[in-house]
Short mmCIF file of C-alpha atoms in Angstrom, two decimals:
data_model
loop_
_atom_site.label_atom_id
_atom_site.label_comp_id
_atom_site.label_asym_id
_atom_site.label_seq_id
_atom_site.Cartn_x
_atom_site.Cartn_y
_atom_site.Cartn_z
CA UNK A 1 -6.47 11.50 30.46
CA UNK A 2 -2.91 13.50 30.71
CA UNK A 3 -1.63 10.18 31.27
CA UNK A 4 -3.03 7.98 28.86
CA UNK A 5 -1.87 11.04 26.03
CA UNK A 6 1.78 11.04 27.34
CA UNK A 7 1.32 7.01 26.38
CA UNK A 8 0.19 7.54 23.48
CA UNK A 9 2.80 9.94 22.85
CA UNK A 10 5.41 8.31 23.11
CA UNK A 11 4.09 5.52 21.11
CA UNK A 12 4.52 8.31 17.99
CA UNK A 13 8.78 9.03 18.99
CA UNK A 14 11.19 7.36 17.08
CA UNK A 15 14.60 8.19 16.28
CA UNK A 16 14.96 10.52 13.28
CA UNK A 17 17.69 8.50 11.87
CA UNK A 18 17.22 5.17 12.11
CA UNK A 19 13.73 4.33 13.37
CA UNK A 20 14.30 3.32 17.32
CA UNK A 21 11.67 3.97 19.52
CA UNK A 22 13.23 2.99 23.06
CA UNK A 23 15.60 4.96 25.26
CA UNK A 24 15.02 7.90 23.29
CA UNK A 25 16.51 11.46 23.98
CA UNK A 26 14.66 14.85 22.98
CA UNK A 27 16.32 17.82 20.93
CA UNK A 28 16.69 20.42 23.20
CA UNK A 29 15.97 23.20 20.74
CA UNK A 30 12.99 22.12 19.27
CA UNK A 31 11.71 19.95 21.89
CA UNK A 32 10.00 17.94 19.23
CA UNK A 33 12.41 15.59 17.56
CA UNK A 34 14.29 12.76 19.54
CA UNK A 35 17.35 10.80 18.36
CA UNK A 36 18.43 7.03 20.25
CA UNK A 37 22.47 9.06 20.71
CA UNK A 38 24.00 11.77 20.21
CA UNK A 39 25.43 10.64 17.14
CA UNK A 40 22.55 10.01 15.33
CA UNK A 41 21.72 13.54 16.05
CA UNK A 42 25.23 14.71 14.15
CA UNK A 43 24.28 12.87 11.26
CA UNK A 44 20.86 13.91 11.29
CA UNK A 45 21.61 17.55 11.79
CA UNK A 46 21.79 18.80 8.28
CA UNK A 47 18.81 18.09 7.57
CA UNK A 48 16.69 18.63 11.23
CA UNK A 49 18.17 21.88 11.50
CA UNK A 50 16.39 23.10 8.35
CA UNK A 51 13.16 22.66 10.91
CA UNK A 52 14.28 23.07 14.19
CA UNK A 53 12.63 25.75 15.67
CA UNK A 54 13.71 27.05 19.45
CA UNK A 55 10.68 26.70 21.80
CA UNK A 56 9.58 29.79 24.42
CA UNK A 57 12.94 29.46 26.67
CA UNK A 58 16.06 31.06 27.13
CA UNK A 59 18.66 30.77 24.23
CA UNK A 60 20.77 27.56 24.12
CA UNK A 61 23.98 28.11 22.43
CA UNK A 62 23.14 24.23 20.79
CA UNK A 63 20.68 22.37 20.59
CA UNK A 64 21.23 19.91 22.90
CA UNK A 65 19.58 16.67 23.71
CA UNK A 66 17.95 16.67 27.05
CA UNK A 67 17.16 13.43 29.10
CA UNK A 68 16.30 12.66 26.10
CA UNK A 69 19.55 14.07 23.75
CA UNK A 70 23.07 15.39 23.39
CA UNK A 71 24.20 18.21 21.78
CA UNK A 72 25.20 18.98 18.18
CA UNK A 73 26.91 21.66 16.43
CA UNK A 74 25.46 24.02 13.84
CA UNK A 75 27.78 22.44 11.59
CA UNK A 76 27.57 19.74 8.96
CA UNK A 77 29.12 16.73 10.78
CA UNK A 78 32.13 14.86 9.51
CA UNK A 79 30.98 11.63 6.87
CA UNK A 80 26.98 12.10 7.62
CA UNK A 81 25.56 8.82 6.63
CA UNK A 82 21.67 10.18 5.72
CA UNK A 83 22.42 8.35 2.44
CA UNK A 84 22.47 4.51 3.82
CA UNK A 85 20.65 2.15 1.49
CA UNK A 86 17.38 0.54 2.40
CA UNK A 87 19.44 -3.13 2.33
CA UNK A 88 21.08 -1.61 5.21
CA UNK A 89 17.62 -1.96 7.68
CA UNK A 90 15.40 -4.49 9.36
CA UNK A 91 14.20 -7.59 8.80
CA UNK A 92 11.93 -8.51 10.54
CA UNK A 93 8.52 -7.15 11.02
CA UNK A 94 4.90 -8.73 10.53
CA UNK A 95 1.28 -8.66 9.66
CA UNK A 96 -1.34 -9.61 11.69
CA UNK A 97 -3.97 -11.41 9.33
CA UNK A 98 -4.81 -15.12 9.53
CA UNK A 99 -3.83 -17.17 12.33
CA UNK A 100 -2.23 -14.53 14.36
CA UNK A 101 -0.73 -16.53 17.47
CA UNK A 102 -1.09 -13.92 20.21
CA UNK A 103 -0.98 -14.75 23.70
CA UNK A 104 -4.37 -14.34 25.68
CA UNK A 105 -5.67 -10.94 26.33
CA UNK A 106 -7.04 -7.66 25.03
CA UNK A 107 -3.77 -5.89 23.73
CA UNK A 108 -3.96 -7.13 20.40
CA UNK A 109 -4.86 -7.12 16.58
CA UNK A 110 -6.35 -10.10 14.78
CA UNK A 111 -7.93 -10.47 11.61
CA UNK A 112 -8.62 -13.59 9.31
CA UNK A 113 -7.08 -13.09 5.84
CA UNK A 114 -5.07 -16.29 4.11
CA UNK A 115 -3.97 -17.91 1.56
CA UNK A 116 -5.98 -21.78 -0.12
CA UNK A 117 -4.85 -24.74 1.00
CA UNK A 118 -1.96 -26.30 -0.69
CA UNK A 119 -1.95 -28.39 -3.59
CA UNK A 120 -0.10 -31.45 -5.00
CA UNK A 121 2.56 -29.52 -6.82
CA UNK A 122 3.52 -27.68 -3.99
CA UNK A 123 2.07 -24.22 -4.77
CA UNK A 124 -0.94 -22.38 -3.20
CA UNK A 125 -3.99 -23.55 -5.29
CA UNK A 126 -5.07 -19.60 -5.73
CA UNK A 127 -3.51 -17.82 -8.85
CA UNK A 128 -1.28 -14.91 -7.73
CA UNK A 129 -4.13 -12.87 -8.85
CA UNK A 130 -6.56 -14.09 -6.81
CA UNK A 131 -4.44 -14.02 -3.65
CA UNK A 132 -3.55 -10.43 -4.49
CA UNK A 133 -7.09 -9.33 -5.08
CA UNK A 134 -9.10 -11.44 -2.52
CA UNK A 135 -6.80 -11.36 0.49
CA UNK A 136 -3.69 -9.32 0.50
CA UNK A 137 -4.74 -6.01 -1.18
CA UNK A 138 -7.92 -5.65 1.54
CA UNK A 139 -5.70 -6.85 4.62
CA UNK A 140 -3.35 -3.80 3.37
CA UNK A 141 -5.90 -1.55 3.04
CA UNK A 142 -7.56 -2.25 6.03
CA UNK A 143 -5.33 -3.24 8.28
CA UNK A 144 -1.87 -2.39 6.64
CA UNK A 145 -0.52 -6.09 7.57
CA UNK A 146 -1.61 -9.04 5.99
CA UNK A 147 -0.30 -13.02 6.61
CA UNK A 148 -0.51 -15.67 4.00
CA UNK A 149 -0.21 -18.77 4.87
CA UNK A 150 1.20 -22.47 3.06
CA UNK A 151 2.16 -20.12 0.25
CA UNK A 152 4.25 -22.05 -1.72
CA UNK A 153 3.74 -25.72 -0.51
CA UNK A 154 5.63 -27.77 1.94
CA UNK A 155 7.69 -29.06 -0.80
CA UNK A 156 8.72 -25.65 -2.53
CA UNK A 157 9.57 -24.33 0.75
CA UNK A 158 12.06 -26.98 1.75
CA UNK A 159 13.64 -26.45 -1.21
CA UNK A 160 14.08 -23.03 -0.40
CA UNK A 161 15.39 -23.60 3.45
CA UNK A 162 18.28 -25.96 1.41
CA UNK A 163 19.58 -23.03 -0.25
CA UNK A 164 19.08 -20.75 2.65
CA UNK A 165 21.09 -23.55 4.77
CA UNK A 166 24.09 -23.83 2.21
CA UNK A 167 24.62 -20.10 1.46
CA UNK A 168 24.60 -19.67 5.24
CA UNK A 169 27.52 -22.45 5.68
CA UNK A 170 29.74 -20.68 2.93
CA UNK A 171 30.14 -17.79 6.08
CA UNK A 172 28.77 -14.50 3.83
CA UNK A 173 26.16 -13.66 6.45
CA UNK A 174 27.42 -10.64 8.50
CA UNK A 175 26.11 -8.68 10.96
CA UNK A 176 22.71 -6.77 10.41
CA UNK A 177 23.30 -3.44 10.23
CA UNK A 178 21.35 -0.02 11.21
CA UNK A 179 19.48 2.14 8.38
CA UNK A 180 22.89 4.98 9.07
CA UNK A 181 25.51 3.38 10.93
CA UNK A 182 28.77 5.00 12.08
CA UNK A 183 29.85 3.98 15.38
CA UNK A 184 26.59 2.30 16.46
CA UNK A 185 26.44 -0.38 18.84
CA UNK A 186 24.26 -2.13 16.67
CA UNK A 187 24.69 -5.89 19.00
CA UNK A 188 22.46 -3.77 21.16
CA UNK A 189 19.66 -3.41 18.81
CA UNK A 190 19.81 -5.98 16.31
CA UNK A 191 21.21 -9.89 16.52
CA UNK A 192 20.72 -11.33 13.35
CA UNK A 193 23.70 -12.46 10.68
CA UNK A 194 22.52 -11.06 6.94
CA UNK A 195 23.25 -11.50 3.40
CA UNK A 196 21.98 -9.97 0.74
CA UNK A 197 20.90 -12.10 -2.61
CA UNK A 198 19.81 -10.95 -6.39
CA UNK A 199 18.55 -14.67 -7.33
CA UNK A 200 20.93 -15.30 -10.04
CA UNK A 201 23.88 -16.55 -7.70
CA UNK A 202 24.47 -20.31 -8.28
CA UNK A 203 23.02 -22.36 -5.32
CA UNK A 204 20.33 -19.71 -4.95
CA UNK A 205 17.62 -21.16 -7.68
CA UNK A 206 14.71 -21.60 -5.13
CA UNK A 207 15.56 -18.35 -3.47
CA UNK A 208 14.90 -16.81 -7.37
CA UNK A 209 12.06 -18.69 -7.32
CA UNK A 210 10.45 -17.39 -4.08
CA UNK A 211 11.51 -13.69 -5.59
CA UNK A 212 9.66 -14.22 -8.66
CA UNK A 213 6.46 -15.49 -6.60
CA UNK A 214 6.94 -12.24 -4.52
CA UNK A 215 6.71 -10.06 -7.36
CA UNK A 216 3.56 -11.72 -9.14
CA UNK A 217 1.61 -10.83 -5.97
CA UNK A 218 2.78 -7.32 -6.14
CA UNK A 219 2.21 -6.69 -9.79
CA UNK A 220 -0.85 -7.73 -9.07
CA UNK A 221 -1.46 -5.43 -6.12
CA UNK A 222 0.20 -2.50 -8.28
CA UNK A 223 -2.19 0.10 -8.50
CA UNK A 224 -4.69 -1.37 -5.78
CA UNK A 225 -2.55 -0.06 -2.91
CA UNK A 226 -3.66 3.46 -2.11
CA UNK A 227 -1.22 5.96 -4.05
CA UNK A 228 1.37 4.00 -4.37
CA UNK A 229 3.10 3.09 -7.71
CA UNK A 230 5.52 0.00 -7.43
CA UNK A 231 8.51 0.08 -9.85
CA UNK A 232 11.01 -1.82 -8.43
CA UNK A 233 12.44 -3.50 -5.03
CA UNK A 234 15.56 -4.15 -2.83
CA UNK A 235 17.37 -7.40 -2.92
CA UNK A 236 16.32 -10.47 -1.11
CA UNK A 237 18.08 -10.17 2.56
CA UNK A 238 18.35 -13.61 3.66
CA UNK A 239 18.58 -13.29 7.32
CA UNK A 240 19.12 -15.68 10.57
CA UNK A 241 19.40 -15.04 13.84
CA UNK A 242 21.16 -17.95 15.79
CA UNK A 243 19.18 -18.87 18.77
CA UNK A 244 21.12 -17.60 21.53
CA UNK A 245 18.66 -14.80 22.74
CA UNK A 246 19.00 -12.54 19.92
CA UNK A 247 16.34 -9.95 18.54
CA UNK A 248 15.57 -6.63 17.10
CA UNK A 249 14.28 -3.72 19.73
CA UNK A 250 11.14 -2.34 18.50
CA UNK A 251 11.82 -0.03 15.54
CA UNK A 252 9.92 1.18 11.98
CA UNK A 253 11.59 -0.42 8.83
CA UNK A 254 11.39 2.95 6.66
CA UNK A 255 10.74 6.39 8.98
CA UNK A 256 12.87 8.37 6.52
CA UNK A 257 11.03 8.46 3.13
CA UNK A 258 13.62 6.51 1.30
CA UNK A 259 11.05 4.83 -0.44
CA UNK A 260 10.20 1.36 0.63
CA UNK A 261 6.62 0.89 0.64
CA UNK A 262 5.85 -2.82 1.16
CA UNK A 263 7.56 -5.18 3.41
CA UNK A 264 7.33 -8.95 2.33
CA UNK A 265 8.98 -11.47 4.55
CA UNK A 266 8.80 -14.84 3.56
CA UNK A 267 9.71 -17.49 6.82
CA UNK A 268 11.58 -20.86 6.62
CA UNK A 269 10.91 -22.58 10.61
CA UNK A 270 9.73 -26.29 10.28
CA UNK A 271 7.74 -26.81 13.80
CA UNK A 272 8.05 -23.44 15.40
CA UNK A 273 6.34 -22.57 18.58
CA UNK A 274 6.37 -19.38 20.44
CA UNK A 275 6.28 -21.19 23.17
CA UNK A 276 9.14 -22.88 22.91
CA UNK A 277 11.74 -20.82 20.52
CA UNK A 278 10.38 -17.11 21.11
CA UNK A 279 11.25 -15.35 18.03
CA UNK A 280 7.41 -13.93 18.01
CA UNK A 281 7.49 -10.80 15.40
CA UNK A 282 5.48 -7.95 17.82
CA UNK A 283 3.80 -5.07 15.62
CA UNK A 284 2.02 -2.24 16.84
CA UNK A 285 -0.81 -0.84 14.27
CA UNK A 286 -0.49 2.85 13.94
CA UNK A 287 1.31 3.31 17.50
CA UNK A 288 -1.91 1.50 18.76
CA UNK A 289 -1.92 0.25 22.30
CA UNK A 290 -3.25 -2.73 20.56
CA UNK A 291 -0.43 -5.52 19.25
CA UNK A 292 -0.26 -8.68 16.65
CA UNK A 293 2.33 -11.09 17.73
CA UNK A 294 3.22 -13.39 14.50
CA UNK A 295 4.80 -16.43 14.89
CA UNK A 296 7.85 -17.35 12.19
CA UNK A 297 6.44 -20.46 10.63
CA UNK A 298 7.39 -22.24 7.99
CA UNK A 299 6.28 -21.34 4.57
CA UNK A 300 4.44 -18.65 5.77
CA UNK A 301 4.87 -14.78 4.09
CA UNK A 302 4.30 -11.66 5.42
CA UNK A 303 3.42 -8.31 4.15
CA UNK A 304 3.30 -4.91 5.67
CA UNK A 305 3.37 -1.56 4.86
CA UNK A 306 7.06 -0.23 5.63
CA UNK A 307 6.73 3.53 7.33
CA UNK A 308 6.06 4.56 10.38
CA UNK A 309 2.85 3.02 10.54
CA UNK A 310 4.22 -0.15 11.48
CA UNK A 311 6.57 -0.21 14.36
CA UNK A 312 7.39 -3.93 15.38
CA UNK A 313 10.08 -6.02 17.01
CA UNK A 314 11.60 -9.28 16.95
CA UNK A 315 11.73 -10.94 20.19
CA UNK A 316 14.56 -13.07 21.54
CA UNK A 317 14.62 -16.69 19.29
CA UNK A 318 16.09 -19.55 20.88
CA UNK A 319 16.42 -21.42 18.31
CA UNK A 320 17.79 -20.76 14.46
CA UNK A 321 15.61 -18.64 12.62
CA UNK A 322 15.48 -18.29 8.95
CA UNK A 323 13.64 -15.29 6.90
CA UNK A 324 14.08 -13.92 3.48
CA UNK A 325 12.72 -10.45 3.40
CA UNK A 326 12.57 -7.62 0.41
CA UNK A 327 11.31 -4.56 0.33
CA UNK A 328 9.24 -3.01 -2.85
CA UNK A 329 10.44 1.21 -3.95
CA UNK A 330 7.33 3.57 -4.14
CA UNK A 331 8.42 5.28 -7.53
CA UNK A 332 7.87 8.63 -6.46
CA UNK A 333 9.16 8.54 -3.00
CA UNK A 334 12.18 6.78 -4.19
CA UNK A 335 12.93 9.46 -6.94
CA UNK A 336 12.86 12.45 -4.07
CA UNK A 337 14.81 9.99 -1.74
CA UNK A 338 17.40 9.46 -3.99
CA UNK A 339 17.05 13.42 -5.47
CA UNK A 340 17.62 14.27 -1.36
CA UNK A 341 20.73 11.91 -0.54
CA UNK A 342 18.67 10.09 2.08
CA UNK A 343 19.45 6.69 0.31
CA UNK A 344 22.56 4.85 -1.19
CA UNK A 345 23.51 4.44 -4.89
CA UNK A 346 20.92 2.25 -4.91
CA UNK A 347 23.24 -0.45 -6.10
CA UNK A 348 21.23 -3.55 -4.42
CA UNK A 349 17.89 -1.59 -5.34
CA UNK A 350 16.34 -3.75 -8.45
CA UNK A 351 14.23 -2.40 -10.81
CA UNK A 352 11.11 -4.42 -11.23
CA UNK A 353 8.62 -4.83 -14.42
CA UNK A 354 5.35 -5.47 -13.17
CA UNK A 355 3.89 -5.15 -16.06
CA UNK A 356 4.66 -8.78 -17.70
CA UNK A 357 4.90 -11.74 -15.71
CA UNK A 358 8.16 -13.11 -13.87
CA UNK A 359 10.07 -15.81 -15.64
CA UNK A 360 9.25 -19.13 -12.93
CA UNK A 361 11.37 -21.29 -15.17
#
């Protein structure tokens, strides 16, 4: 039993800054927060050390970070990056709904939850509403993760992969970079190449498309998901990761409160197998022993809720792989995020009316 609660555990530690959950080290004040370095603990400092309480032990003249920390000073450090923007974080992470493609065996989630067939025109032949009502709002509320399948249409989604293709050829994708970063080795943790995309960009009409789509399905969802209240969203982050090995260690997209509620990834691979390219999106339920593996087909979209909830990782692809993810504010949350420095300026955050229709024209 002592055992199997230690597992469990450490399936609830994650780095206070960023979200990391492997090769963790332990405040050795409190004995209750951990931190992935020792620089993550300076720039987490200001605000642990509101809460950092010293545990029954002789006095440590800092709080250092046991096999499981390094030390800090009871000092503000130098440039503390608590206020990265939510752009600035994962991008990939999955539901496990429909079609899950898990390998054999008991550690896993599945559920059946997806979207109607396609039809001639290339869309899904259920209305947003439907979709939203029928499939993706009870997958979130029971499960938290929900997969729809053919949502747009073979046709749409092509169309989509050409823009995706072109803007990655002009050479604006850069490296994916950590919720704070400041001297990160962030190769180590994440592989991918990003760029970030409002929809209006010329080249990028199909992408605006597939943004509109996105938010009809959560306008319709507004209201239906527990006590959140959706008012807005990131920008799209079109990401790839190249095929040579490349992943993202097993993280949680928001474990800060700065406001994302809803992750929707939307995935462009014609003919992907696990089996064959990797690139399987692993997420763990609630820190359950229990897993979904997803596999990054085409024209498939993914939605999740994005705290700690959810921890997931992208496994190594060997061959290119194309998402376009964006993340939808809680109103609330976002306000004290933004009220608490824990985000950016917000400049790539996008307000959203969900109260009228998107323009598809």
């Amino acid at each position: 039993m002592e055992k199997q609660q230690n597992d469990f555990d450490e399936d609830r530690q994650y780095c206070e800054l960023c979200g990391k959950m492997e090769n963790l080290l332990k405040c050795g004040r409190c004995r209750s927060s951990f931190y992935c370095s020792k620089e993550h603990q300076k720039q987490h400092w200001k605000k642990h050390k509101l809460i950092c309480k010293e545990v029954d032990k002789p006095m440590l003249p800092n709080p250092e970070l046991e096999p499981t920390s390094p030390a800090v000073d009871d000092k503000e450090p130098e440039n503390r990056r608590e206020n990265a923007s939510p752009e600035q974080t994962d991008n990939a992470s999955l539901p496990q709904t429909t079609n899950t493609e898990a390998p054999d065996g008991d550690n896993r989630a599945e559920e059946d939850c997806s979207a109607d067939t396609a039809t001639p025109n290339g869309n899904t032949s259920a209305s947003p509403r439907k979709l939203a009502m029928e499939c993706i709002v009870p997958c979130m509320r029971k499960h938290g993760i929900c997969v729809v399948n053919d949502f747009l249409g073979e046709e749409t989604g092509l169309g989509i992969l050409e823009d995706v293709k072109a803007l990655h050829k002009t050479g604006k994708f850069t490296d994916g970079q950590l919720v704070s970063q400041k001297g990160d080795s962030t190769k180590d943790i994440r592989g991918d190449k990003i760029t970030w995309i409002d929809g209006g960009e010329a080249g990028c009409e199909k992408i605006h498309f597939l943004m509109s789509r996105m938010d009809d399905l959560i306008r319709h969802c507004n209201g239906n998901l527990g006590k959140y209240k959706i008012n807005g969203r990131t920008k799209a982050m079109v990401a790839c990761y190249p095929g040579n090995g490349t992943g993202y260690v097993r993280h949680v997209d928001n474990p800060n409160g700065d406001g994302r509620c809803v992750t929707c990834i939307y995935y462009l691979n014609k003919d992907w197998t696990a089996k064959e390219h990797g690139g399987l999106l692993r997420i763990f339920p609630d820190g359950k022993a229990q897993f979904a593996d997803i596999e990054p087909k085409f024209d498939r979209l993914l939605l999740f809720w994005s705290d700690r909830r959810n921890p997931h990782e992208v496994q190594p692809a060997f061959a290119t792989r194309y998402a376009i993810t964006v993340w939808y504010f809680d109103a609330d949350e976002r306000a004290r995020a933004k009220e608490k420095y824990l985000t950016g300026s917000g400049d790539k955050g996008v307000k959203v009316d969900l109260n009228k229709p998107s323009d598809l024209s």
